[in-house]
Amino acid sequence: MAKYLVRNSGPLYGEVSVSGAKNAVLPLMAAALLSKEPCRITNVPALEDVKVMRDILISLGTEVSELSNSELTIDASSLRTNVADYDLVRKMRASFLVMGPLLARTGSAKVHLPGGCTIGKRPIDLHLKGFRALGAEIVEKDFSVEAVAPRGGLVGASVYLDFPSVGATENIMMAAVLAKGTTYIENAAEEPEIVDLANFLNKIGARVKGAGTDTVKIDGVSSVHGAEHAVIPDRIETGTFMLAAAITRGQVYVKDVVSDHIRPIIAKLRECGVMVTEGDEGLVVDAEDRELFPTDIKTMPYPGFPTDIQSPFMTFLATVPGNSTVIETVFENRFMHVAELNRMGADIRISGNRAEVRGGKPLHGAEVIATDLRAGAAMVLAGLYASDVTEISEIYHVERGYENFIGKFRSLGADIKKVNE
Ligand code: EPZ
């Protein structure tokens, strides 16, 4: 299995450009299933997850161009089936996002249950609650979910999400686009990726209002057309490189960002004494020769502190003298990186969903595991700070979600090598 070898290469300097957002492009690709006309998506990151979603759309009978110059064209005019391929769906949880558009477009859909993963059970009860509210019959058997709309099609309704689930908000929005009447999603997720999806849906002729607030209103339309759309920058990749500057005490210009999408990360880094200067195109993150302070983090649905930055940020806090607290409220098992950090010399104690970080201990290289996509990025950050060499395995997680990951780090002076065992 391939591994990363990471060595402390001192402070990182230079500039890095952020790619399109993984968690925006995946729902956008699924939403293209709603249209009988081609849709062109630009600023698409070259990720394994994008390849899997492309393969799923092709297996459904759509035509999807090869990714070239960060562009994809999806033509779902000749949709052949509404049963998503099991082997492909198993590869990526986000595949479940094809359920809503398939149900809306064809009147039924069958998708294999998305598995859980290391960070949590990842249930889909809220997705199904929304589909049922729109009139669909749901049958769960043989580890698959089948949804069938009433003979006359889905009917707009109100649905309250017990938790502001990103995926459920996206799936229900897409299912409601072609329903008869108006749908209200209450306690909806407010993430920027929801707004990006709503903007795309409105471009293809849907009528979505309130995305980015806790109530999204969708007035159903009879059909939608093609459109072109650019994916928003990846706010989690942005935060990852901001933290790379902070943990190595360097100075990095992070380009092509939307500052409004990362307010909590900017605020928390400033609380720690890191200088963050906002410009039109990007941010300068400067931790060179600066006195740093501990702080407390609590992950929350947007606009709160993003759970996907929790492990990279905790890694940074482990290098800052003083006691910090990290509370994870979104996923039930997202502290898997703590054991790996402690093996590198960190002093972090877990009690339930709370981690007490006694920061400032020296870190040394070790053989560690990327326990999920974001924890893998955290291990790279730890390796850039630790003495000796850090060997990171299970790196397929990381390469799923960050475009040109080590190439971008190397461009900032990082000493990272990918080796195949
Ligand atoms: C999206 O996952 C992201 N993935 C995740 O990013 C991100 O961490 C998460 O949102 C939260 O921001 C994509 O967008 C592809 P949720 P999603 O539904 O939609 C519970 C990464 O590293 N829940 O908002 O699956 C669930 O158990 C990934 O890029 C239900 O109870 O997240 C969890 O505790 C990791 N019932 C909480 O909601 C449901 O039906 C948040 O899940 C659905 C979710």
XYZ file of N, CA, C and O in Angstrom, residues 82-256:
700
model
N -32.643 3.542 -13.368
C -32.673 4.310 -12.111
C -32.230 3.424 -10.951
O -32.616 3.619 -9.809
N -31.421 2.415 -11.298
C -30.836 1.542 -10.269
C -29.338 1.795 -10.264
O -28.645 1.532 -11.249
N -28.856 2.347 -9.157
C -27.425 2.701 -9.097
C -26.586 1.450 -8.847
O -26.952 0.606 -8.027
N -25.482 1.364 -9.552
C -24.619 0.170 -9.508
C -24.032 -0.047 -8.108
O -23.379 0.830 -7.553
N -24.266 -1.258 -7.566
C -23.844 -1.569 -6.193
C -22.344 -1.371 -5.994
O -21.894 -0.698 -5.067
N -21.544 -1.952 -6.881
C -20.078 -1.895 -6.677
C -19.578 -0.454 -6.669
O -18.648 -0.117 -5.943
N -20.219 0.395 -7.466
C -19.761 1.792 -7.515
C -20.243 2.548 -6.273
O -19.490 3.276 -5.637
N -21.517 2.309 -5.898
C -22.077 3.051 -4.757
C -21.314 2.728 -3.488
O -21.059 3.585 -2.648
N -20.854 1.476 -3.405
C -20.110 1.044 -2.198
C -18.845 1.876 -1.998
O -18.358 2.054 -0.887
N -18.309 2.384 -3.087
C -17.016 3.092 -3.005
C -17.134 4.458 -2.347
O -16.158 5.000 -1.860
N -18.349 5.029 -2.383
C -18.415 6.423 -1.914
C -19.823 6.729 -1.374
O -20.809 6.596 -2.093
N -19.902 7.137 -0.156
C -21.184 7.437 0.500
C -21.986 8.485 -0.265
O -23.205 8.418 -0.335
N -21.298 9.448 -0.822
C -22.003 10.563 -1.479
C -22.796 10.086 -2.692
O -23.623 10.808 -3.229
N -22.549 8.816 -3.103
C -23.328 8.269 -4.238
C -24.817 8.329 -3.944
O -25.640 8.385 -4.843
N -25.147 8.316 -2.633
C -26.571 8.288 -2.277
C -27.289 9.539 -2.749
O -28.510 9.602 -2.825
N -26.511 10.568 -3.116
C -27.102 11.825 -3.599
C -27.766 11.664 -4.971
O -28.459 12.581 -5.430
N -27.599 10.534 -5.635
C -28.314 10.353 -6.911
C -29.771 9.966 -6.662
O -30.609 10.050 -7.559
N -30.098 9.590 -5.426
C -31.458 9.102 -5.118
C -32.513 10.160 -5.400
O -33.491 9.927 -6.107
N -32.313 11.360 -4.892
C -33.304 12.434 -5.041
C -33.551 12.792 -6.494
O -34.716 12.759 -6.951
N -32.521 13.084 -7.276
C -32.746 13.435 -8.689
C -33.330 12.284 -9.517
O -34.202 12.501 -10.356
N -32.907 11.032 -9.210
C -33.475 9.895 -9.961
C -34.961 9.750 -9.653
O -35.792 9.530 -10.541
N -35.306 9.893 -8.380
C -36.717 9.774 -7.969
C -37.545 10.862 -8.640
O -38.626 10.600 -9.183
N -37.010 12.062 -8.690
C -37.727 13.192 -9.297
C -37.878 12.991 -10.806
O -38.957 13.168 -11.386
N -36.808 12.556 -11.447
C -36.770 12.493 -12.919
C -37.547 11.292 -13.446
O -38.245 11.388 -14.464
N -37.424 10.115 -12.751
C -37.993 8.885 -13.330
C -39.171 8.334 -12.526
O -39.810 7.389 -12.950
N -39.400 8.867 -11.339
C -40.513 8.367 -10.521
C -40.139 7.227 -9.619
O -40.916 6.773 -8.788
N -38.930 6.700 -9.750
C -38.477 5.694 -8.775
C -36.958 5.634 -8.813
O -36.325 6.112 -9.758
N -36.403 5.041 -7.771
C -34.928 4.947 -7.707
C -34.551 3.844 -6.747
O -35.246 3.620 -5.747
N -33.463 3.149 -7.068
C -32.991 2.092 -6.168
C -31.492 2.266 -5.998
O -30.745 2.270 -6.991
N -31.079 2.459 -4.754
C -29.659 2.720 -4.488
C -29.233 1.863 -3.306
O -29.964 1.738 -2.316
N -28.045 1.304 -3.409
C -27.534 0.494 -2.306
C -27.324 1.389 -1.076
O -26.966 2.567 -1.207
N -27.611 0.855 0.091
C -27.431 1.634 1.311
C -25.979 2.093 1.421
O -25.070 1.273 1.279
N -25.740 3.380 1.653
C -24.347 3.807 1.825
C -23.834 3.281 3.151
O -24.525 3.327 4.152
N -22.631 2.746 3.153
C -22.106 2.197 4.396
C -21.766 3.301 5.382
O -21.733 4.466 5.032
N -21.513 2.902 6.619
C -20.988 3.870 7.588
C -19.511 4.025 7.276
O -19.015 3.530 6.274
N -18.816 4.717 8.132
C -17.363 4.831 7.932
C -16.746 5.051 9.317
O -17.421 4.992 10.343
N -15.457 5.347 9.336
C -14.769 5.393 10.645
C -15.306 6.524 11.517
O -15.228 6.454 12.722
N -15.897 7.571 10.887
C -16.273 8.715 11.743
C -17.692 8.576 12.280
O -18.112 9.360 13.142
N -18.447 7.597 11.777
C -19.793 7.465 12.340
C -20.674 6.549 11.543
O -20.315 6.098 10.456
N -21.873 6.292 12.090
C -22.826 5.378 11.434
C -23.309 5.937 10.099
O -23.612 5.210 9.166
N -23.391 7.238 10.005
C -23.826 7.928 8.787
C -25.212 7.445 8.315
O -25.373 6.923 7.237
N -26.231 7.533 9.169
C -27.569 7.074 8.778
C -28.178 7.929 7.655
O -27.658 9.000 7.346
N -29.270 7.449 7.071
C -29.945 8.210 6.004
C -31.418 8.426 6.327
O -32.223 8.744 5.441
N -31.767 8.278 7.596
C -33.183 8.393 7.985
C -33.803 9.729 7.597
O -34.987 9.795 7.205
N -33.023 10.801 7.619
C -33.586 12.123 7.297
C -33.802 12.280 5.788
O -34.772 12.910 5.349
N -32.914 11.637 5.006
C -33.142 11.633 3.546
C -34.487 10.958 3.271
O -35.323 11.474 2.524
N -34.698 9.786 3.899
C -35.908 9.000 3.631
C -37.148 9.701 4.173
O -38.218 9.665 3.561
N -36.988 10.408 5.303
C -38.109 11.188 5.865
C -38.572 12.223 4.830
O -39.774 12.414 4.621
N -37.628 12.836 4.143
C -37.972 13.840 3.129
C -38.662 13.215 1.936
O -39.702 13.708 1.468
N -38.128 12.087 1.466
C -38.741 11.437 0.296
C -40.169 10.995 0.623
O -41.085 11.142 -0.185
N -40.357 10.452 1.844
C -41.708 10.024 2.252
C -42.646 11.236 2.313
O -43.780 11.202 1.860
N -42.133 12.360 2.821
C -42.974 13.567 2.924
C -43.455 14.001 1.540
O -44.573 14.504 1.383
N -42.638 13.725 0.519
C -43.006 14.116 -0.856
C -43.921 13.073 -1.501
O -44.267 13.179 -2.679
N -44.268 12.025 -0.725
C -45.229 11.037 -1.227
C -44.614 9.737 -1.678
O -45.314 8.825 -2.115
N -43.305 9.590 -1.577
C -42.664 8.356 -2.067
C -42.893 7.204 -1.088
O -42.925 7.395 0.122
N -43.074 6.006 -1.662
C -43.067 4.764 -0.873
C -41.613 4.328 -0.768
O -40.894 4.311 -1.794
N -41.173 4.001 0.445
C -39.766 3.592 0.621
C -39.750 2.135 1.057
O -40.439 1.745 1.991
N -38.921 1.324 0.344
C -38.748 -0.075 0.755
C -37.254 -0.318 0.964
O -36.437 -0.048 0.066
N -36.904 -0.725 2.174
C -35.491 -1.030 2.454
C -35.365 -2.544 2.537
O -35.982 -3.177 3.397
N -34.610 -3.149 1.601
C -34.348 -4.585 1.742
C -33.074 -4.926 0.979
O -32.647 -4.205 0.079
N -32.480 -6.048 1.383
C -31.210 -6.500 0.759
C -30.199 -5.360 0.708
O -29.582 -5.110 -0.324
N -30.110 -4.617 1.801
C -29.124 -3.531 1.898
C -29.287 -2.475 0.813
O -28.343 -1.786 0.446
N -30.476 -2.411 0.250
C -30.747 -1.337 -0.725
C -31.981 -0.576 -0.300
O -32.782 -1.074 0.503
N -32.113 0.613 -0.838
C -33.302 1.433 -0.591
C -33.977 1.666 -1.935
O -33.314 2.045 -2.895
N -35.287 1.369 -1.992
C -36.024 1.675 -3.222
C -37.095 2.702 -2.888
O -37.795 2.558 -1.866
N -37.161 3.745 -3.676
C -38.176 4.779 -3.461
C -39.048 4.842 -4.709
O -38.521 4.831 -5.834
N -40.370 4.851 -4.514
C -41.293 4.921 -5.648
C -42.279 6.067 -5.428
O -42.947 6.118 -4.381
N -42.327 6.973 -6.402
C -43.230 8.124 -6.295
C -44.665 7.671 -6.607
O -44.857 6.641 -7.256
N -45.659 8.437 -6.138
C -47.063 8.123 -6.494
C -47.230 8.204 -8.017
O -46.390 8.806 -8.706
N -48.283 7.608 -8.529
C -48.504 7.587 -9.981
C -48.426 8.997 -10.582
O -47.810 9.226 -11.616
N -48.968 9.973 -9.866
C -48.976 11.329 -10.427
C -47.683 12.090 -10.163
O -47.551 13.271 -10.486
N -46.711 11.426 -9.543
C -45.437 12.107 -9.258
C -45.384 12.620 -7.826
O -46.366 12.584 -7.084
N -44.223 13.086 -7.443
C -44.016 13.601 -6.090
C -44.850 14.867 -5.894
O -45.124 15.611 -6.847
N -45.260 15.080 -4.630
C -46.075 16.252 -4.302
C -45.371 17.076 -3.229
O -44.909 16.523 -2.219
N -45.243 18.381 -3.466
C -44.551 19.258 -2.511
C -45.121 19.115 -1.115
O -46.296 18.841 -0.925
N -44.241 19.261 -0.112
C -44.671 19.118 1.296
C -43.686 19.848 2.189
O -42.647 20.312 1.721
N -44.000 19.917 3.478
C -43.038 20.479 4.436
C -42.354 19.335 5.159
O -42.989 18.325 5.491
N -41.054 19.463 5.362
C -40.345 18.432 6.129
C -39.373 19.119 7.069
O -38.688 20.078 6.694
N -39.380 18.658 8.314
C -38.485 19.208 9.337
C -37.326 18.244 9.521
O -37.537 17.042 9.744
N -36.104 18.742 9.424
C -34.936 17.876 9.635
C -34.542 17.918 11.108
O -34.223 18.976 11.639
N -34.551 16.777 11.751
C -34.218 16.720 13.177
C -32.779 17.172 13.423
O -32.439 17.652 14.497
N -31.936 16.972 12.388
C -30.573 17.504 12.432
C -30.340 18.192 11.086
O -30.784 17.683 10.056
N -29.707 19.352 11.028
C -29.506 20.036 9.731
C -28.495 19.272 8.870
O -27.368 19.716 8.654
N -28.933 18.118 8.391
C -28.051 17.246 7.608
C -27.776 17.847 6.232
O -28.706 18.194 5.492
N -26.496 17.936 5.874
C -26.105 18.472 4.554
C -26.672 17.582 3.448
O -27.391 18.038 2.553
N -26.385 16.303 3.516
C -26.814 15.385 2.450
C -28.311 15.292 2.330
O -28.856 15.273 1.218
N -29.003 15.264 3.479
C -30.469 15.154 3.417
C -31.064 16.422 2.806
O -31.973 16.357 1.960
N -30.518 17.593 3.186
C -31.003 18.852 2.600
C -30.821 18.832 1.081
O -31.735 19.143 0.327
N -29.654 18.381 0.639
C -29.358 18.342 -0.804
C -30.258 17.346 -1.529
O -30.861 17.674 -2.568
N -30.407 16.151 -0.971
C -31.207 15.104 -1.635
C -32.674 15.526 -1.742
O -33.318 15.354 -2.786
N -33.203 16.120 -0.660
C -34.619 16.527 -0.664
C -34.835 17.727 -1.589
O -35.812 17.795 -2.336
N -33.881 18.652 -1.604
C -33.977 19.793 -2.533
C -34.111 19.280 -3.958
O -34.982 19.706 -4.725
N -33.225 18.336 -4.326
C -33.213 17.838 -5.703
C -34.494 17.074 -6.010
O -35.081 17.225 -7.077
N -34.990 16.295 -5.032
C -36.231 15.536 -5.271
C -37.414 16.485 -5.453
O -38.329 16.231 -6.257
N -37.374 17.630 -4.771
C -38.524 18.559 -4.772
C -38.599 19.400 -6.039
O -39.644 19.992 -6.347
N -37.491 19.468 -6.791
C -37.424 20.377 -7.954
C -38.562 20.118 -8.947
O -39.120 21.049 -9.532
N -38.892 18.817 -9.168
C -39.910 18.465 -10.187
C -41.220 18.024 -9.547
O -42.087 17.444 -10.205
N -41.349 18.261 -8.218
C -42.594 17.840 -7.544
C -43.714 18.822 -7.889
O -43.455 19.959 -8.302
N -44.963 18.372 -7.688
C -46.095 19.279 -7.901
C -46.278 20.094 -6.629
O -46.455 19.537 -5.542
N -46.217 21.436 -6.768
C -46.432 22.246 -5.561
C -45.133 22.631 -4.875
O -44.036 22.391 -5.386
N -45.309 23.173 -3.673
C -44.181 23.785 -2.946
C -43.691 22.890 -1.818
O -44.499 22.281 -1.105
N -42.370 22.829 -1.676
C -41.754 22.072 -0.574
C -41.003 23.046 0.326
O -40.349 23.979 -0.166
N -41.138 22.838 1.631
C -40.338 23.596 2.607
C -39.455 22.603 3.362
O -39.955 21.611 3.908
N -38.171 22.871 3.376
C -37.261 22.071 4.209
C -36.928 22.924 5.417
O -36.327 24.013 5.268
N -37.374 22.481 6.587
C -37.136 23.275 7.802
C -35.996 22.680 8.618
O -35.794 21.471 8.626
N -35.272 23.583 9.291
C -34.025 23.202 9.987
C -33.041 22.617 8.968
O -32.341 21.649 9.238
N -33.021 23.242 7.804
C -32.143 22.793 6.710
C -30.689 23.134 7.028
O -30.405 24.053 7.811
N -29.779 22.394 6.395
C -28.350 22.741 6.506
C -28.120 24.052 5.756
O -28.807 24.352 4.778
N -27.141 24.830 6.212
C -26.892 26.164 5.652
C -25.507 26.283 4.999
O -25.058 27.372 4.668
N -24.837 25.148 4.832
C -23.464 25.155 4.305
C -23.372 25.861 2.943
O -24.337 25.831 2.159
N -22.221 26.435 2.612
C -22.031 27.061 1.284
C -22.286 26.089 0.128
O -22.729 26.489 -0.945
N -22.067 24.803 0.367
C -22.305 23.811 -0.687
C -23.793 23.680 -0.998
O -24.177 23.348 -2.121
N -24.640 23.954 0.003
C -26.097 23.950 -0.223
C -26.460 25.124 -1.129
O -27.243 25.010 -2.079
N -25.860 26.273 -0.854
C -26.127 27.481 -1.656
C -25.633 27.270 -3.084
O -26.323 27.614 -4.051
N -24.463 26.626 -3.216
C -23.913 26.392 -4.559
C -24.862 25.480 -5.353
O -25.154 25.737 -6.531
N -25.389 24.454 -4.683
C -26.330 23.548 -5.355
C -27.603 24.303 -5.743
O -28.090 24.195 -6.878
N -28.119 25.127 -4.843
C -29.349 25.885 -5.144
C -29.118 26.827 -6.321
O -29.975 26.957 -7.204
N -27.953 27.448 -6.371
C -27.650 28.352 -7.493
C -27.640 27.585 -8.816
O -28.182 28.047 -9.829
N -27.080 26.376 -8.769
C -27.075 25.566 -10.002
C -28.507 25.166 -10.374
O -28.926 25.284 -11.531
N -29.267 24.714 -9.369
C -30.657 24.288 -9.648
C -31.460 25.447 -10.260
O -32.214 25.260 -11.220
N -31.266 26.648 -9.729
C -31.999 27.789 -10.297
C -31.533 28.103 -11.713
O -32.329 28.492 -12.572
N -30.236 27.856 -11.993
C -29.737 28.089 -13.360
C -30.400 27.129 -14.351
O -30.628 27.464 -15.512
N -30.707 25.896 -13.906
C -31.328 24.935 -14.847
C -32.850 25.090 -14.867
O -33.552 24.307 -15.499
N -33.374 26.094 -14.127
C -34.805 26.375 -14.241
C -35.633 25.979 -13.043
O -36.861 26.079 -13.063
N -34.968 25.518 -11.975
C -35.723 25.206 -10.751
C -36.049 26.511 -10.037
O -35.563 27.585 -10.428
N -36.862 26.400 -8.989
C -37.228 27.621 -8.235
C -36.992 27.363 -6.761
O -37.845 26.839 -6.046
N -35.743 27.671 -6.346
C -35.288 27.400 -4.978
C -35.007 28.732 -4.290
O -34.288 29.578 -4.836
N -35.565 28.901 -3.103
C -35.310 30.128 -2.340
C -34.892 29.761 -0.915
O -35.291 28.709 -0.389
N -34.083 30.609 -0.311
C -33.739 30.435 1.105
C -32.542 29.559 1.368
O -32.197 29.310 2.518
N -31.885 29.076 0.296
C -30.683 28.254 0.546
C -29.664 29.094 1.326
O -29.466 30.264 1.037
N -29.057 28.485 2.325
C -28.124 29.230 3.181
C -28.795 29.717 4.445
O -28.152 30.217 5.360
N -30.131 29.513 4.509
C -30.841 29.814 5.763
C -31.398 28.475 6.283
O -31.236 27.429 5.652
N -32.112 28.515 7.397
C -32.600 27.237 7.958
C -33.918 26.783 7.331
O -34.458 25.738 7.704
N -34.425 27.561 6.388
C -35.652 27.139 5.689
C -35.480 27.315 4.184
O -35.257 28.443 3.714
N -35.544 26.213 3.461
C -35.389 26.270 1.999
C -36.754 25.987 1.367
O -37.431 25.020 1.742
N -37.153 26.858 0.432
C -38.447 26.708 -0.242
C -38.195 26.330 -1.694
O -37.379 26.972 -2.366
N -38.863 25.248 -2.143
C -38.702 24.821 -3.532
C -40.088 24.792 -4.184
O -40.952 24.024 -3.733
N -40.316 25.633 -5.193
C -41.567 25.563 -5.958
C -41.328 24.609 -7.129
O -40.457 24.873 -7.971
N -42.053 23.511 -7.179
C -41.824 22.503 -8.226
C -42.080 23.073 -9.620
O -42.918 23.960 -9.798
N -41.317 22.574 -10.592
C -41.514 22.950 -12.005
C -41.686 21.657 -12.806
O -41.408 20.560 -12.320
N -42.154 21.785 -14.036
C -42.456 20.557 -14.805
C -41.189 19.946 -15.410
O -41.065 18.730 -15.542
N -40.247 20.785 -15.772
C -38.986 20.222 -16.291
C -37.889 21.276 -16.148
O -38.171 22.443 -15.872
N -36.649 20.843 -16.296
C -35.519 21.788 -16.216
C -34.639 21.605 -17.451
O -34.789 20.633 -18.197
N -33.762 22.552 -17.697
C -32.936 22.552 -18.914
C -31.456 22.513 -18.534
O -31.120 22.302 -17.368
N -30.597 22.671 -19.494
C -29.150 22.620 -19.250
C -28.637 23.962 -18.750
O -29.358 24.963 -18.735
N -27.400 23.964 -18.271
C -26.774 25.225 -17.823
C -25.285 24.971 -17.621
O -24.808 23.833 -17.696
N -24.562 26.047 -17.356
C -23.129 25.954 -17.021
C -22.938 26.502 -15.617
O -23.636 27.441 -15.206
N -22.025 25.915 -14.861
C -21.855 26.367 -13.469
C -20.434 26.110 -13.011
O -19.865 25.057 -13.313
N -19.870 27.072 -12.282
C -18.513 26.919 -11.719
C -18.626 26.521 -10.250
O -19.385 27.132 -9.498
N -17.881 25.510 -9.859
C -17.908 24.999 -8.487
C -17.224 26.008 -7.556
O -16.183 26.585 -7.907
N -17.776 26.205 -6.378
C -17.151 27.136 -5.409
C -15.823 26.553 -4.920
O -15.614 25.337 -4.957
N -14.924 27.413 -4.440
C -13.648 26.920 -3.896
C -13.888 26.040 -2.665
O -14.890 26.201 -1.965
N -12.921 25.162 -2.416
C -13.062 24.202 -1.311
C -12.637 24.853 0.007
O -11.447 25.065 0.255
N -13.625 25.117 0.880
C -13.335 25.826 2.134
C -12.521 24.960 3.098
O -11.790 25.459 3.952
N -12.635 23.631 2.939
C -11.891 22.740 3.839
C -10.437 22.657 3.391
O -9.510 22.655 4.199
N -10.217 22.628 2.081
C -8.830 22.674 1.587
C -8.205 24.011 1.989
O -7.045 24.072 2.413
N -8.999 25.091 1.897
C -8.510 26.417 2.304
C -8.012 26.364 3.748
O -6.882 26.740 4.060
N -8.853 25.825 4.631
C -8.475 25.737 6.049
C -7.256 24.874 6.269
O -6.416 25.159 7.127
N -7.139 23.823 5.459
C -5.999 22.908 5.613
C -4.684 23.626 5.329
O -3.714 23.499 6.079
N -4.661 24.453 4.280
C -3.412 25.165 3.957
C -3.171 26.347 4.896
O -2.022 26.685 5.190
N -4.234 26.925 5.422
C -4.053 27.973 6.449
C -3.360 27.365 7.666
O -2.436 27.934 8.241
N -3.789 26.157 8.011
C -3.190 25.475 9.170
C -1.778 24.989 8.880
O -0.940 24.895 9.785
N -1.491 24.714 7.608
C -0.109 24.324 7.251
C 0.842 25.482 7.535
O 1.947 25.297 8.059
N 0.391 26.696 7.216
C 1.223 27.876 7.528
C 1.357 28.024 9.036
O 2.453 28.237 9.560
N 0.247 27.843 9.755
C 0.261 28.053 11.212
C 1.145 27.025 11.910
O 1.987 27.366 12.742
N 0.998 25.746 11.564
C 1.714 24.706 12.313
C 3.213 24.738 12.029
O 4.029 24.362 12.878
N 3.608 25.231 10.836
C 5.060 25.277 10.529
C 5.650 26.651 10.863
O 6.826 26.883 10.600
N 4.776 27.546 11.398
C 5.234 28.910 11.739
C 5.767 29.618 10.485
O 6.775 30.313 10.512
N 5.074 29.397 9.369
C 5.524 30.036 8.123
C 4.580 31.138 7.696
O 3.786 31.654 8.504
N 4.644 31.451 6.400
C 3.768 32.501 5.865
C 3.308 32.056 4.473
O 4.141 31.842 3.583
N 2.019 31.860 4.313
C 1.479 31.305 3.055
C 0.348 32.194 2.550
O -0.485 32.645 3.332
N 0.346 32.433 1.238
C -0.746 33.162 0.576
C -1.668 32.105 -0.022
O -1.273 31.357 -0.928
N -2.887 31.998 0.532
C -3.844 30.987 0.061
C -4.802 31.693 -0.900
O -5.562 32.584 -0.495
N -4.723 31.285 -2.190
C -5.439 32.031 -3.244
C -6.768 31.372 -3.617
O -6.994 30.198 -3.340
N -7.590 32.139 -4.307
C -8.880 31.663 -4.855
C -9.778 31.127 -3.749
O -10.285 30.001 -3.826
